[in-house]
CSV table of C-alpha atoms in Angstrom, one decimal:
chain,number,residue,atom,x,y,z
N,1,SER,CA,19.4,67.5,-21.0
N,2,GLN,CA,21.4,64.2,-20.6
N,3,THR,CA,22.3,62.3,-23.2
N,4,ILE,CA,23.8,58.6,-22.5
N,5,HIS,CA,26.0,57.3,-25.2
N,6,GLN,CA,27.0,53.0,-25.3
N,7,TRP,CA,29.3,51.4,-27.3
N,8,PRO,CA,29.2,49.3,-29.1
N,9,ALA,CA,25.9,48.7,-30.1
N,10,THR,CA,26.6,45.1,-31.1
N,11,LEU,CA,29.1,42.6,-30.1
N,12,VAL,CA,29.6,38.8,-30.5
N,13,GLN,CA,32.0,37.3,-28.8
N,14,PRO,CA,33.4,33.5,-28.2
N,15,VAL,CA,32.9,31.9,-24.9
N,16,GLY,CA,36.1,32.6,-22.2
N,17,SER,CA,36.9,35.8,-24.1
N,18,PRO,CA,37.0,39.4,-22.0
N,19,LEU,CA,34.3,42.0,-22.3
N,20,SER,CA,34.2,45.7,-22.0
N,21,LEU,CA,31.0,47.8,-22.5
N,22,GLU,CA,31.4,51.5,-21.5
N,23,CYS,CA,28.8,54.1,-20.9
N,24,THR,CA,29.3,57.6,-21.0
N,25,VAL,CA,26.9,60.4,-20.0
N,26,GLU,CA,26.8,64.3,-21.3
N,27,GLY,CA,24.7,67.1,-19.6
N,28,THR,CA,24.8,66.5,-16.1
N,29,SER,CA,27.0,66.1,-13.3
N,30,ASN,CA,27.7,63.4,-10.4
N,31,PRO,CA,24.6,61.1,-11.5
N,32,ASN,CA,24.1,57.8,-10.4
N,33,LEU,CA,24.8,55.2,-13.1
N,34,TYR,CA,23.1,51.8,-13.5
N,35,TRP,CA,24.1,48.8,-15.5
N,36,TYR,CA,21.2,46.5,-16.3
N,37,ARG,CA,20.7,43.4,-18.1
N,38,GLN,CA,17.8,42.0,-20.4
N,39,ALA,CA,18.0,38.2,-21.2
N,40,ALA,CA,15.9,36.8,-24.1
N,41,GLY,CA,12.1,37.0,-23.4
N,42,ARG,CA,13.0,38.2,-19.5
N,43,GLY,CA,12.7,41.4,-17.8
N,44,LEU,CA,15.4,44.1,-16.6
N,45,GLN,CA,17.8,43.0,-13.9
N,46,LEU,CA,20.1,45.4,-12.1
N,47,LEU,CA,23.6,44.4,-12.3
N,48,PHE,CA,25.6,47.3,-10.8
N,49,TYR,CA,25.2,50.9,-9.7
N,50,SER,CA,26.9,53.8,-8.7
N,51,VAL,CA,26.5,56.7,-6.7
N,52,GLY,CA,29.9,58.3,-7.3
N,53,ILE,CA,33.5,57.8,-8.5
N,54,GLY,CA,35.2,54.3,-7.3
N,55,GLN,CA,31.7,53.7,-5.8
N,56,ILE,CA,30.4,50.6,-7.2
N,57,SER,CA,27.1,48.3,-5.6
N,58,SER,CA,26.4,45.0,-7.0
N,59,GLU,CA,23.2,43.3,-7.0
N,60,VAL,CA,23.9,40.0,-8.5
N,61,PRO,CA,27.0,37.7,-7.7
N,62,GLN,CA,28.7,36.8,-11.2
N,63,ASN,CA,31.5,37.0,-13.5
N,64,LEU,CA,30.9,40.3,-14.5
N,65,SER,CA,32.3,43.5,-13.0
N,66,ALA,CA,31.9,47.4,-13.3
N,67,SER,CA,34.2,50.5,-12.7
N,68,ARG,CA,33.6,54.3,-12.9
N,69,PRO,CA,37.1,55.7,-13.5
N,70,GLN,CA,35.4,59.1,-13.9
N,71,ASP,CA,32.5,61.0,-13.1
N,72,ARG,CA,30.2,60.3,-16.1
N,73,GLN,CA,31.7,57.1,-17.2
N,74,PHE,CA,30.9,53.5,-16.4
N,75,ILE,CA,32.8,50.5,-17.5
N,76,LEU,CA,31.0,46.8,-17.4
N,77,SER,CA,33.9,44.3,-17.7
N,78,SER,CA,34.4,40.6,-17.6
N,79,LYS,CA,37.7,38.6,-17.9
N,80,LYS,CA,35.9,35.5,-19.2
N,81,LEU,CA,32.5,35.5,-20.9
N,82,LEU,CA,29.9,32.6,-20.5
N,83,LEU,CA,26.9,31.8,-22.7
N,84,SER,CA,24.8,33.3,-19.8
N,85,ASP,CA,26.2,36.5,-20.4
N,86,SER,CA,24.3,37.1,-23.6
N,87,GLY,CA,21.7,39.6,-23.4
N,88,PHE,CA,20.8,43.1,-24.2
N,89,TYR,CA,22.7,45.6,-21.8
N,90,LEU,CA,21.7,49.0,-20.5
N,91,CYS,CA,23.2,51.9,-18.9
N,92,ALA,CA,21.1,54.5,-17.2
N,93,CYS,CA,21.3,57.7,-15.7
N,94,GLY,CA,20.0,58.8,-12.5
N,95,LEU,CA,18.6,62.3,-11.8
N,96,PHE,CA,17.1,63.7,-8.2
N,97,PRO,CA,14.7,62.2,-7.2
N,98,TYR,CA,14.8,58.8,-8.6
N,99,GLU,CA,14.0,59.1,-12.3
N,100,GLN,CA,16.5,57.0,-14.6
N,101,TYR,CA,17.2,57.9,-18.3
N,102,PHE,CA,18.4,55.0,-20.7
N,103,GLY,CA,21.0,54.6,-23.1
N,104,PRO,CA,20.6,52.9,-26.5
N,105,GLY,CA,21.8,49.2,-25.3
N,106,THR,CA,24.7,47.1,-26.3
N,107,ARG,CA,23.5,43.6,-27.8
N,108,LEU,CA,26.1,41.2,-26.9
N,109,THR,CA,25.9,37.5,-28.1
N,110,VAL,CA,28.2,35.1,-26.5
N,111,THR,CA,28.7,32.2,-29.0
Y,1,ALA,CA,11.5,46.5,0.9
Y,2,GLN,CA,10.1,47.8,-2.3
Y,3,SER,CA,8.3,45.7,-5.0
Y,4,VAL,CA,6.5,45.8,-7.9
Y,5,THR,CA,4.0,43.4,-9.6
Y,6,GLN,CA,2.6,44.0,-13.3
Y,7,LEU,CA,-0.6,41.7,-14.0
Y,8,GLY,CA,-0.8,40.4,-17.5
Y,9,SER,CA,2.8,39.7,-19.2
Y,10,HIS,CA,0.9,40.1,-22.2
Y,11,VAL,CA,-2.0,42.6,-23.2
Y,12,SER,CA,-3.6,42.6,-26.7
Y,13,VAL,CA,-5.9,45.4,-28.0
Y,14,SER,CA,-7.6,46.4,-30.9
Y,15,GLU,CA,-6.5,49.8,-32.6
Y,16,GLY,CA,-8.7,52.7,-31.2
Y,17,ALA,CA,-9.9,50.5,-28.0
Y,18,LEU,CA,-8.8,51.3,-24.4
Y,19,VAL,CA,-5.5,50.5,-23.0
Y,20,LEU,CA,-5.1,49.4,-19.5
Y,21,LEU,CA,-1.7,48.0,-18.1
Y,22,ARG,CA,-2.0,47.2,-14.4
Y,23,CYS,CA,0.7,47.8,-12.0
Y,24,ASN,CA,0.6,47.3,-8.1
Y,25,TYR,CA,3.4,48.4,-5.7
Y,26,SER,CA,4.5,47.6,-2.2
Y,27,SER,CA,6.5,50.2,-0.6
Y,28,SER,CA,7.3,51.0,3.3
Y,29,VAL,CA,7.6,54.8,2.6
Y,30,PRO,CA,5.6,57.2,0.1
Y,31,PRO,CA,6.6,56.0,-3.3
Y,32,TYR,CA,7.8,57.7,-6.5
Y,33,LEU,CA,6.5,55.5,-9.2
Y,34,PHE,CA,7.2,55.2,-12.8
Y,35,TRP,CA,6.0,54.0,-16.2
Y,36,TYR,CA,8.8,53.2,-19.1
Y,37,VAL,CA,8.0,52.0,-22.5
Y,38,GLN,CA,10.9,50.1,-24.8
Y,39,TYR,CA,10.1,49.6,-28.3
Y,40,PRO,CA,12.7,46.5,-29.9
Y,41,ASN,CA,16.2,46.7,-29.4
Y,42,GLN,CA,15.8,50.2,-27.7
Y,43,GLY,CA,16.5,51.7,-24.4
Y,44,LEU,CA,13.7,52.5,-21.9
Y,45,GLN,CA,12.0,55.6,-22.6
Y,46,LEU,CA,10.4,57.5,-19.5
Y,47,LEU,CA,6.4,57.8,-20.5
Y,48,LEU,CA,5.5,59.4,-17.0
Y,49,LYS,CA,6.3,59.8,-13.2
Y,50,TYR,CA,4.6,60.1,-10.2
Y,51,THR,CA,6.4,62.4,-7.4
Y,52,SER,CA,3.7,62.9,-4.8
Y,53,ALA,CA,1.9,65.8,-6.4
Y,54,ALA,CA,-1.5,65.1,-8.5
Y,55,THR,CA,-2.6,61.7,-8.4
Y,56,LEU,CA,-3.6,61.6,-11.9
Y,57,VAL,CA,-0.3,62.0,-13.5
Y,58,LYS,CA,-0.3,62.6,-17.8
Y,59,GLY,CA,2.6,61.6,-19.7
Y,60,ILE,CA,3.7,61.5,-23.3
Y,61,ASN,CA,1.8,59.8,-26.2
Y,62,GLY,CA,-1.4,60.2,-24.6
Y,63,PHE,CA,-0.9,57.9,-21.8
Y,64,GLU,CA,-2.0,58.7,-18.4
Y,65,ALA,CA,-2.0,56.7,-14.7
Y,66,GLU,CA,-3.3,57.6,-11.4
Y,67,PHE,CA,-2.1,56.9,-8.4
Y,68,LYS,CA,-4.2,55.1,-6.0
Y,69,LYS,CA,-2.8,55.0,-2.5
Y,70,SER,CA,-5.5,52.8,-1.2
Y,71,GLU,CA,-5.2,50.1,-3.8
Y,72,THR,CA,-1.6,50.3,-3.9
Y,73,SER,CA,-2.1,50.6,-7.9
Y,74,PHE,CA,-0.6,52.5,-10.5
Y,75,HIS,CA,-2.4,51.6,-13.7
Y,76,LEU,CA,-1.4,53.0,-17.3
Y,77,THR,CA,-4.3,53.7,-19.5
Y,78,LYS,CA,-4.9,55.5,-23.2
Y,79,PRO,CA,-8.4,56.1,-24.3
Y,80,SER,CA,-7.4,54.9,-27.6
Y,81,ALA,CA,-4.5,52.5,-28.9
Y,82,HIS,CA,-2.6,53.2,-31.9
Y,83,MET,CA,-0.5,50.6,-33.8
Y,84,SER,CA,2.3,52.7,-32.7
Y,85,ASP,CA,2.0,51.7,-29.1
Y,86,ALA,CA,3.0,48.2,-29.4
Y,87,ALA,CA,5.6,47.7,-26.8
Y,88,GLU,CA,6.8,46.5,-23.7
Y,89,TYR,CA,5.8,48.4,-20.7
Y,90,PHE,CA,7.8,48.6,-17.3
Y,91,CYS,CA,6.2,50.0,-14.3
Y,92,ALA,CA,8.8,51.1,-11.2
Y,93,VAL,CA,8.8,52.1,-7.6
Y,94,SER,CA,11.4,54.1,-6.3
Y,95,ALA,CA,14.0,52.4,-3.4
Y,96,PRO,CA,17.3,53.8,-2.0
Y,97,ASP,CA,19.5,54.7,-4.7
Y,98,LYS,CA,17.8,52.7,-7.5
Y,99,LEU,CA,14.3,51.9,-8.9
Y,100,ILE,CA,12.5,48.2,-8.8
Y,101,PHE,CA,11.0,47.4,-12.1
Y,102,GLY,CA,8.3,45.0,-12.9
Y,103,THR,CA,8.8,42.3,-15.2
Y,104,GLY,CA,6.9,44.2,-18.0
Y,105,THR,CA,3.7,43.7,-20.0
Y,106,ARG,CA,4.0,43.3,-23.8
Y,107,LEU,CA,1.1,45.4,-25.8
Y,108,GLN,CA,0.1,44.0,-28.8
Y,109,VAL,CA,-2.5,46.2,-30.6
Y,110,PHE,CA,-4.4,44.7,-33.8
Y,111,PRO,CA,-5.9,46.7,-36.4
């Protein structure tokens, strides 16, 4: 079965600093990969998804970007963080036909 | 386009009482439907899924859901609530290459 790793688990960053969150997947090949964000008291917001290496679809225009340099690696980045980037970031792995499995999440606080 | 509506952002029940969490969906094609549970500061965990086989789907932790095409509903039930069921629950419907999630329902269980 698949396992999704995310790190770091928690992160406190000042406004204007860069960001890099990493997600890696074990136990499956060529999965769809997803980045979600949960702001405090709000639901899931899909940020990016990828159906293959180098293929990124953006759902929400913002100061974040994503990359997929390897089949089972998905990276979320920002050049300059905003206060509104605070939240709980979840990586997910999609398997046929549609079900998704989620990682443990990264809690980001921008100060 | 696909969409999901979860009726009731908060539901409170007594321990031992019936749990009913409501989900209505919209889809132009036969849908796949999912329920996920999220405990505080954790990722989402798949509870159950409907993939066009049996309309009554049984999941983990004693939960089940019934797909009703005529009502476009996929409500989640559990006959007897436990304190450990307190969590946030998300309904989701399939869309091309991704899932569309509802806004979530927070379940509180009182002793």
